[in-house]
PDB file of C-alpha atoms in Angstrom:
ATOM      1  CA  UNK A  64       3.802  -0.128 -19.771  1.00  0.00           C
ATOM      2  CA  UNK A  65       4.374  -3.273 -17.652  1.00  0.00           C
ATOM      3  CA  UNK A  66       3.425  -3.019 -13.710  1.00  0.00           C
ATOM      4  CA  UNK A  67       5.399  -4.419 -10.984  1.00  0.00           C
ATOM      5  CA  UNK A  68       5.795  -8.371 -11.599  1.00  0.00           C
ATOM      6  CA  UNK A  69       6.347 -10.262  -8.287  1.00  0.00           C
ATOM      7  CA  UNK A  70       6.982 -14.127  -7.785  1.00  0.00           C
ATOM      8  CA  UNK A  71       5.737 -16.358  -6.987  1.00  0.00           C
ATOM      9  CA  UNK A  72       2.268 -15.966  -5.835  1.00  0.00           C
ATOM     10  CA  UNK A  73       1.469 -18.421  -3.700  1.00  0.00           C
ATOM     11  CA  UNK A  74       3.878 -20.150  -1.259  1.00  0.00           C
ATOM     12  CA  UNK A  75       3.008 -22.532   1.586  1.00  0.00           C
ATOM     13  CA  UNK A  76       6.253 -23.421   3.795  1.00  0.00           C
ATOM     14  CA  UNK A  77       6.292 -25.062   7.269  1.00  0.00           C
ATOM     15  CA  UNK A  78       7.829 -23.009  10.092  1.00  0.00           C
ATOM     16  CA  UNK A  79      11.409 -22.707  10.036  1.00  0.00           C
ATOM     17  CA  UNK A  80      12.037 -23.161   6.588  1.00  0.00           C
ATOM     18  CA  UNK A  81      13.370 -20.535   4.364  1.00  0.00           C
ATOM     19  CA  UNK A  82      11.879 -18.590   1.478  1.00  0.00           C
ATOM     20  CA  UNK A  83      12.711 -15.709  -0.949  1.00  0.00           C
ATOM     21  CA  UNK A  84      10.165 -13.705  -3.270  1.00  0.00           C
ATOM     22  CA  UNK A  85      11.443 -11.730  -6.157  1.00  0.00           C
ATOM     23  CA  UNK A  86      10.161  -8.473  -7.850  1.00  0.00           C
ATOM     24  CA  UNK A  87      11.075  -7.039 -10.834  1.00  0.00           C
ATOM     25  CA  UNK A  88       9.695  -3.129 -10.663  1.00  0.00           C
ATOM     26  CA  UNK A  89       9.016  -0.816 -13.490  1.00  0.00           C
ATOM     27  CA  UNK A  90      11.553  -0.183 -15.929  1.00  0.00           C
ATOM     28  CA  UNK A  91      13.185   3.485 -14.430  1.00  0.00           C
ATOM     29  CA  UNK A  92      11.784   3.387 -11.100  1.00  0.00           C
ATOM     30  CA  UNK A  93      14.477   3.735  -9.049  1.00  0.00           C
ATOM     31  CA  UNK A  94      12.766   3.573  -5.793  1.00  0.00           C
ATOM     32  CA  UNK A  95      11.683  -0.178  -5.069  1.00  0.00           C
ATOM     33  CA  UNK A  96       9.450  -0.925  -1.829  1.00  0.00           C
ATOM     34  CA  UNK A  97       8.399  -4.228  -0.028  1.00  0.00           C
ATOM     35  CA  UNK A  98       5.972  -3.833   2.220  1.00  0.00           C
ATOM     36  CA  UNK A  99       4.145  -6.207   4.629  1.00  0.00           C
ATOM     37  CA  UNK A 100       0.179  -6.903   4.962  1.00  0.00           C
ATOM     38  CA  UNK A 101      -1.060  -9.488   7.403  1.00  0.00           C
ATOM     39  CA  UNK A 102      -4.565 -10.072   6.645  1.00  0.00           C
ATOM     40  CA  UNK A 103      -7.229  -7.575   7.666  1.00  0.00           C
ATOM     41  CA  UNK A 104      -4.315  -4.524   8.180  1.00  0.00           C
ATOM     42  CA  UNK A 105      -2.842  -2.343   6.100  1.00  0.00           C
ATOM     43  CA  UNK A 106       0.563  -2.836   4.876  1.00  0.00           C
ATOM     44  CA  UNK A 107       3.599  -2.076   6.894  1.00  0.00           C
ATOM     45  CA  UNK A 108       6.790  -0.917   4.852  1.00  0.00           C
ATOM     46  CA  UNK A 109       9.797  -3.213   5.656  1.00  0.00           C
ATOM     47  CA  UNK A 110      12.619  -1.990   3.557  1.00  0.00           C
ATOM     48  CA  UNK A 111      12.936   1.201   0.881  1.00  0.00           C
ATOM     49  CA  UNK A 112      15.808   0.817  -1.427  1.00  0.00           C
ATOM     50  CA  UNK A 113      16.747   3.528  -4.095  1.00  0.00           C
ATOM     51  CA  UNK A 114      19.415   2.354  -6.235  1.00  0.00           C
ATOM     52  CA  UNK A 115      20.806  -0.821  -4.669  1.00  0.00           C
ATOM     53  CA  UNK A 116      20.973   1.447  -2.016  1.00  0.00           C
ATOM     54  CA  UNK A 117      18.716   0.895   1.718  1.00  0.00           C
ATOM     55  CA  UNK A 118      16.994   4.154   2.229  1.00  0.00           C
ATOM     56  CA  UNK A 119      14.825   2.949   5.080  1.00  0.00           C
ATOM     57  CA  UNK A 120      14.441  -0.438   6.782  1.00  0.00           C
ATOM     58  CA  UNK A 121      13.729   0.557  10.019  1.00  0.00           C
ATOM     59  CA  UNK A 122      10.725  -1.764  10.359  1.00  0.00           C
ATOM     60  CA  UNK A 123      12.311  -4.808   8.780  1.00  0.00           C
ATOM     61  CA  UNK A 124      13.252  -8.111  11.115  1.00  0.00           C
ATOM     62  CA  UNK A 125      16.661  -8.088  10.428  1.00  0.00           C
ATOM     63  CA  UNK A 126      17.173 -11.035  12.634  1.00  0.00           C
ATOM     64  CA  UNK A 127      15.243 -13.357  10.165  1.00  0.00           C
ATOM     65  CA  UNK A 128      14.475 -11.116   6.823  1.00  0.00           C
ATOM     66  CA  UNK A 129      16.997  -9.981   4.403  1.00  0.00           C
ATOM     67  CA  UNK A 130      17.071  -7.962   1.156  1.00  0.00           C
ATOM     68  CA  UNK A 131      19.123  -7.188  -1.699  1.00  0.00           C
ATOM     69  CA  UNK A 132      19.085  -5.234  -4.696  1.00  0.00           C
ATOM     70  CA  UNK A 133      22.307  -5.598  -6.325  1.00  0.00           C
ATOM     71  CA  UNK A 134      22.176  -3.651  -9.824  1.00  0.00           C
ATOM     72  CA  UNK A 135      19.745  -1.321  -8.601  1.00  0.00           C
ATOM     73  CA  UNK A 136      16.855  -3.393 -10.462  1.00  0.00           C
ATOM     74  CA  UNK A 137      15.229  -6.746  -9.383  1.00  0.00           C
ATOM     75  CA  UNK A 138      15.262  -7.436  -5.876  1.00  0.00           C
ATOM     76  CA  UNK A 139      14.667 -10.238  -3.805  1.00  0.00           C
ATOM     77  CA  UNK A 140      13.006 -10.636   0.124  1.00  0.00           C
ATOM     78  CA  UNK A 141      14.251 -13.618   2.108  1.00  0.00           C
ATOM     79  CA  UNK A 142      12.801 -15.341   5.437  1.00  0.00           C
ATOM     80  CA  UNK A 143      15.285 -17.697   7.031  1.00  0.00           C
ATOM     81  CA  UNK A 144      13.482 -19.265   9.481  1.00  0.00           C
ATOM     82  CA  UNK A 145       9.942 -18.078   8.943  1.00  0.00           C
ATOM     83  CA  UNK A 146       7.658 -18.353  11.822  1.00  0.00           C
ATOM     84  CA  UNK A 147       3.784 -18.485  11.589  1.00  0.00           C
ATOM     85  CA  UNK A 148       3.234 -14.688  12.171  1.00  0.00           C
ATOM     86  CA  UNK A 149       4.931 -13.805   9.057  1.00  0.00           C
ATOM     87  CA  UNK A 150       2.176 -15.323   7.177  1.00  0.00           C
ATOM     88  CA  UNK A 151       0.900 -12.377   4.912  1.00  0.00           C
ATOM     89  CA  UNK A 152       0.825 -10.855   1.557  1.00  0.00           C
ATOM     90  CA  UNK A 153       4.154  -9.253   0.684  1.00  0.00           C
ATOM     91  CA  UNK A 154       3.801  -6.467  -1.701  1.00  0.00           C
ATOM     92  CA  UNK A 155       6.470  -4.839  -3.717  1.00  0.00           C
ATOM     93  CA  UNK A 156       6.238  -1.474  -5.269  1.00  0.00           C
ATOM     94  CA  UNK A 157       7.940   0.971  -7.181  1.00  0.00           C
ATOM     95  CA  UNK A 158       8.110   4.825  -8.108  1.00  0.00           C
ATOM     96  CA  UNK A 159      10.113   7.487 -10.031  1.00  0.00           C
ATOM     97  CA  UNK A 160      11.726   8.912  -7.104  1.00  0.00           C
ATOM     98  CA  UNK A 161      10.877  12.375  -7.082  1.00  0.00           C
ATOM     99  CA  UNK A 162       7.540  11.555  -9.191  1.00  0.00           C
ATOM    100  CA  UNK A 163       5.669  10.463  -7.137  1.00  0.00           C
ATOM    101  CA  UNK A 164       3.594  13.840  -6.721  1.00  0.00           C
ATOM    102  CA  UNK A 165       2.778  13.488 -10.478  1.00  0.00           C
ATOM    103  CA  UNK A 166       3.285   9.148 -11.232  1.00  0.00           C
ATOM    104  CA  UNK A 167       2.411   8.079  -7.971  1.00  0.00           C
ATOM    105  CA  UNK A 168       3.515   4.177  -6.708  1.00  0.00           C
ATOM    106  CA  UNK A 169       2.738   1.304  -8.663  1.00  0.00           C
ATOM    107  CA  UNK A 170       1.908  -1.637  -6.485  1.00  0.00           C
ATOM    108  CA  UNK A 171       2.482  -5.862  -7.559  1.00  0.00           C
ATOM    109  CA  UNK A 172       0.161  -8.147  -7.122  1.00  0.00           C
ATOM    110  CA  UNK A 173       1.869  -9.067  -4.065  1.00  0.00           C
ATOM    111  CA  UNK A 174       3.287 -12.971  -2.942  1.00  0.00           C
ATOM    112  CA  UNK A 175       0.692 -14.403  -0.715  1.00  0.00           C
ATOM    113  CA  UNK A 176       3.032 -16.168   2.272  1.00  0.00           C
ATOM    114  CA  UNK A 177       1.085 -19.212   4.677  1.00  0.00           C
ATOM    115  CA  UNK A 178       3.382 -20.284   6.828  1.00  0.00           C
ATOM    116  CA  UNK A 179       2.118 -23.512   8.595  1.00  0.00           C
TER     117      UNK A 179
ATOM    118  CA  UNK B 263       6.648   9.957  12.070  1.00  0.00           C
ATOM    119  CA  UNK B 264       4.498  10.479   9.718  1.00  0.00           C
ATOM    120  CA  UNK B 265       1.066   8.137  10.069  1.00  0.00           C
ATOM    121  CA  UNK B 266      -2.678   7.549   8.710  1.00  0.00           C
ATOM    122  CA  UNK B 267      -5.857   6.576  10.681  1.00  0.00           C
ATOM    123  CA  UNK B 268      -8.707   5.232   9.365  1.00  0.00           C
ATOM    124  CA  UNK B 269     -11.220   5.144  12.312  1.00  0.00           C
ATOM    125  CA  UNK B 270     -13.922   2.921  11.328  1.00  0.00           C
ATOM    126  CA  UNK B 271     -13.090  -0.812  10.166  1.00  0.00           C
ATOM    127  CA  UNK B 272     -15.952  -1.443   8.773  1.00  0.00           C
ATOM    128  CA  UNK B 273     -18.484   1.204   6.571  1.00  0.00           C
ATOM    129  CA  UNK B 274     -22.110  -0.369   5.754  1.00  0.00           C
ATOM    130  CA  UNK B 275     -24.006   1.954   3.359  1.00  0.00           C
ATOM    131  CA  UNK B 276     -27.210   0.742   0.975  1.00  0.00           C
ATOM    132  CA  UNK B 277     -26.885   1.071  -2.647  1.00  0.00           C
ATOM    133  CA  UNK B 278     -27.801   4.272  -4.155  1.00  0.00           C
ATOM    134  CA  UNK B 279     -26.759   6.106  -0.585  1.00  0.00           C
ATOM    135  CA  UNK B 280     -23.972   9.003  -0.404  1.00  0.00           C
ATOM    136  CA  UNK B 281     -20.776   6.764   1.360  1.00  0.00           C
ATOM    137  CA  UNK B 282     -17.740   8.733   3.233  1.00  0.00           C
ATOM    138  CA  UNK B 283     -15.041   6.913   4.420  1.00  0.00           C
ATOM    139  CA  UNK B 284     -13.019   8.764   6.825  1.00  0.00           C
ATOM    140  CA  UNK B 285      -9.060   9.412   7.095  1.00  0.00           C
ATOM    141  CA  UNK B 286      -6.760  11.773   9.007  1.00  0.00           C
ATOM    142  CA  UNK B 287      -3.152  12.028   8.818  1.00  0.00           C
ATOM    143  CA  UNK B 288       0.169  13.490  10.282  1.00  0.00           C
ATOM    144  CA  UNK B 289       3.377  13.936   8.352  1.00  0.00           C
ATOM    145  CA  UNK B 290       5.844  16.809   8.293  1.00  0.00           C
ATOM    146  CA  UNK B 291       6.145  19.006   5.589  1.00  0.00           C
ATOM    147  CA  UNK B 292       3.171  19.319   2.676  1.00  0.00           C
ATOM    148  CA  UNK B 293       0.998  15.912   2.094  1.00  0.00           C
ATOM    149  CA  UNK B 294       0.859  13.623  -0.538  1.00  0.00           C
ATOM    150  CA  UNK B 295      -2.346  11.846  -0.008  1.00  0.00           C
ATOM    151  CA  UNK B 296      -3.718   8.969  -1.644  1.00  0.00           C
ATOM    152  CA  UNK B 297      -6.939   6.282  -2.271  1.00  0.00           C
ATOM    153  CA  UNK B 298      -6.115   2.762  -2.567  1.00  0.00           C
ATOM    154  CA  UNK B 299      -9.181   0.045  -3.287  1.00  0.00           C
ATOM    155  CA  UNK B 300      -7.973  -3.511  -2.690  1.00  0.00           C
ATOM    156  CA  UNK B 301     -10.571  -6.521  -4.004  1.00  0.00           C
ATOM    157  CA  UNK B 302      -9.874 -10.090  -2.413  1.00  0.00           C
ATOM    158  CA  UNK B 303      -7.382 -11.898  -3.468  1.00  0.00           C
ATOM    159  CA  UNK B 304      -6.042  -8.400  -5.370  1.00  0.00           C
ATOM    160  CA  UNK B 305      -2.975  -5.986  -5.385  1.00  0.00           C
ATOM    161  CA  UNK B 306      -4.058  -2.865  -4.535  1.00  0.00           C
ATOM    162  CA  UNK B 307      -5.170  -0.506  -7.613  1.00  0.00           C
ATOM    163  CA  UNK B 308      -4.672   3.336  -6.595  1.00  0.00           C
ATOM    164  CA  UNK B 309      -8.127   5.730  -6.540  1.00  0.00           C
ATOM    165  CA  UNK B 310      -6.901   8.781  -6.508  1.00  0.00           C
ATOM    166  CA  UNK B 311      -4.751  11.455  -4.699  1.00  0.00           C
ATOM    167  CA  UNK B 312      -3.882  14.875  -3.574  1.00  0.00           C
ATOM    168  CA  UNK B 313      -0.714  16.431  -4.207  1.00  0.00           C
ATOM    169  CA  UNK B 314      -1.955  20.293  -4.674  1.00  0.00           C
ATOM    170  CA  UNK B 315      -4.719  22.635  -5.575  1.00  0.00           C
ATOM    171  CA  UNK B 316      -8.152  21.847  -5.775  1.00  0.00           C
ATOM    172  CA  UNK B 317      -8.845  20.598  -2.172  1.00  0.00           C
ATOM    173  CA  UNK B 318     -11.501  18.616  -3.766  1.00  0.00           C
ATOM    174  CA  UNK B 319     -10.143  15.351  -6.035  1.00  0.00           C
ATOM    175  CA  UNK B 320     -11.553  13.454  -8.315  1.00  0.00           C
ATOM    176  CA  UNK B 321     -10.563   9.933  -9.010  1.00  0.00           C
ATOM    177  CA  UNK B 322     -11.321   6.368 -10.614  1.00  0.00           C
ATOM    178  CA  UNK B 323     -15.444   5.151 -10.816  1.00  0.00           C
ATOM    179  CA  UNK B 324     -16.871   7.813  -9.891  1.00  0.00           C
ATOM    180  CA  UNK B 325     -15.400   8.174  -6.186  1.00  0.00           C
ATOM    181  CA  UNK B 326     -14.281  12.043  -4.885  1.00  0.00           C
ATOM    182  CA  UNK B 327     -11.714  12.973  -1.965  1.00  0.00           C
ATOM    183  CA  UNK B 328     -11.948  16.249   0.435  1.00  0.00           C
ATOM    184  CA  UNK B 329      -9.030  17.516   1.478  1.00  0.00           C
ATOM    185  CA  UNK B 330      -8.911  19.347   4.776  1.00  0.00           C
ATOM    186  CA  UNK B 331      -5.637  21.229   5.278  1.00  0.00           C
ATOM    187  CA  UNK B 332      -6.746  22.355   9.079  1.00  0.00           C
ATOM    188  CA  UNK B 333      -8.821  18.885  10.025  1.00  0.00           C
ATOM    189  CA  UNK B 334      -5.481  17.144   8.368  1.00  0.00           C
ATOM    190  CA  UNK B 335      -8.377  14.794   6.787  1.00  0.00           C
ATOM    191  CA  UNK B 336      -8.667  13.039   3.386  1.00  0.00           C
ATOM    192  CA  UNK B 337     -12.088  11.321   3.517  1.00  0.00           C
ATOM    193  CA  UNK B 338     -13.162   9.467   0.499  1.00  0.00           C
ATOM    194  CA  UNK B 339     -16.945   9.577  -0.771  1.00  0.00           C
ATOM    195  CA  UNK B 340     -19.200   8.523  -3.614  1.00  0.00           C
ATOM    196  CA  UNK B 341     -22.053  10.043  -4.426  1.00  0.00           C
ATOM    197  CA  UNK B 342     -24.291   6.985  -4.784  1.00  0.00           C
ATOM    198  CA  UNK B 343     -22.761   3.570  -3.468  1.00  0.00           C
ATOM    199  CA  UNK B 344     -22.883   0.745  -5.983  1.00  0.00           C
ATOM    200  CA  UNK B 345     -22.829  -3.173  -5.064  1.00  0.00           C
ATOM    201  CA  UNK B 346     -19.486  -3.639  -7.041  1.00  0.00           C
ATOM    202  CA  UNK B 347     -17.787  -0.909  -4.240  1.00  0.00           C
ATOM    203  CA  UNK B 348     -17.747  -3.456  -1.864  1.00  0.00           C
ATOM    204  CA  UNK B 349     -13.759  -3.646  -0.944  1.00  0.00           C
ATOM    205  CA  UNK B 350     -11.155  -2.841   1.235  1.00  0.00           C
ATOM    206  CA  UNK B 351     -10.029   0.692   1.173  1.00  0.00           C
ATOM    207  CA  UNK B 352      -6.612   1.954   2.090  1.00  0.00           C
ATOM    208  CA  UNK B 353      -5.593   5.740   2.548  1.00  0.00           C
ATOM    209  CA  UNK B 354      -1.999   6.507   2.614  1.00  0.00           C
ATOM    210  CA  UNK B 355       0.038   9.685   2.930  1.00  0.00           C
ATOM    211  CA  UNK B 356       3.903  10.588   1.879  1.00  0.00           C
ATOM    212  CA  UNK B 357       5.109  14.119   1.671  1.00  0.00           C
ATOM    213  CA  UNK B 358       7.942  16.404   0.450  1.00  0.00           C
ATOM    214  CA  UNK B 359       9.809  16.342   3.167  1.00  0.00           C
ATOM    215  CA  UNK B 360       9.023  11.627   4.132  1.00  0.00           C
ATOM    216  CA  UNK B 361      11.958  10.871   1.717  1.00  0.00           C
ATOM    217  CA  UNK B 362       8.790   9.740  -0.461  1.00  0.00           C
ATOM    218  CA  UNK B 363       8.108   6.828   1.907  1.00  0.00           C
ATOM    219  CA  UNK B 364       4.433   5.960   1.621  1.00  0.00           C
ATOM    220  CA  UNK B 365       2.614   5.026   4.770  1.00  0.00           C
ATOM    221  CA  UNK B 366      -0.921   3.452   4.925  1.00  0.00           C
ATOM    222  CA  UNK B 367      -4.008   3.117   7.201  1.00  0.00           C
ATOM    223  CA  UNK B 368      -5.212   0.326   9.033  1.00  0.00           C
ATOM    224  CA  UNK B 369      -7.955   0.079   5.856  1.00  0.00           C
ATOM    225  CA  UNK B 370     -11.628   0.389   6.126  1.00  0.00           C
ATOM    226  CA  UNK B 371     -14.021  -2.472   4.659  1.00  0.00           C
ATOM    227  CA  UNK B 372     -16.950  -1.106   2.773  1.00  0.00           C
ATOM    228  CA  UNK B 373     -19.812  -3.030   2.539  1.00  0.00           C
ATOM    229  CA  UNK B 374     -22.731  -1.969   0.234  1.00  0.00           C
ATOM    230  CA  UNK B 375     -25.849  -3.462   0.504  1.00  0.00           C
ATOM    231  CA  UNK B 376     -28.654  -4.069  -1.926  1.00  0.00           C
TER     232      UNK B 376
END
């Protein structure tokens, strides 16, 4: 089967630009996940969606990140402005939602973020 | 709030030694625990897990986790440490009751030395 494909995976912007990553998640998963890891931590979730629907983005800068999954299957992140701390590796994920006992999460290869 | 801590940062083992690499967690309702093993310049590729049953799990090259229902701990080991197990390792917990949110450590960095 296919894993998580994210895009792109490098991108270099200069502070207070904008910038959007994209992640297409296994075909069925319902549950998609973005998560954040700045080098040398672990990753921090920002935003669950299941569905198009936001089950949990409790830790997500709303003031400067956005995202969207509008027919419940790709979905996109968005900076606008970035700042130099959001430098990181953004990470999207997906699962089977109740599955993931038995199929567990399948992770992307993650967008690698320098913001300079 | 469910959480995971990994105490050590850093785990420095010679090859052919026993390696443990500690994590304890809180969530409410029955854990979900997993391994994660992340190379540089990687995504992370999953190890292993706990959902039930034998409190002892097996998982990918060779590399066993303990789970302690009363410690609420999840340390990973290996019997003998090889060279190529150099990485950074990630535990993470979710549960029956987190709304399957999945919630990771601060990650340890094994380094195994010849």
């Amino acid at each position: 089967e296919a894993g998580v494909a994210q895009s792109p995976r490098y991108k270099i912007i200069e502070k207070r630009q904008s910038v959007a990553f994209w992640c297409n998640p296994i075909s069925g998963h319902a549950t998609l996940y973005w998560y954040q890891q700045i080098l040398g931590q672990g990753p921090k979730l920002l935003i669950q969606f299941q569905n198009n629907g936001v089950v949990d983005d409790s830790q997500l800068p709303k003031d400067r990140f956005s995202a969207e999954r509008l027919k419940g299957v790709d979905s996109t992140l968005k900076i606008q402005p970035a700042k130099l701390e959001d430098s990181a590796v953004y990470l999207c994920a997906s699962s089977f939602p109740g599955s993931e006992a038995n199929y567990g999460y399948t992770f992307g290869s993650g967008t690698r973020l320098t913001v300079v | 709030a469910q959480s995971v801590a990994q105490p050590e940062d850093q785990v420095n083992v010679a090859e052919g030694n026993p390696l443990t690499v500690k994590c304890t967690y809180s969530v409410s309702g029955n854990p979900y625990l997993f391994w994660y093993v992340q190379y540089p310049n990687r995504g992370l590729q999953f190890l292993l897990k706990y959902i039930t049953g034998d409190n002892l799990v097996k998982g990918s090259y060779g590399f066993e986790a303990e789970f302690n229902k009363s410690q609420t701990s999840f340390h990973l080991k290996k019997p003998s440490a090889l060279g190529s197990d150099s990485a950074l390792y990630f535990c993470a917990v979710s549960g029956d009751n987190a709304g399957n949110m999945l919630t990771f450590g601060g990650g340890t960095r094994l380094m195994v030395k010849p």
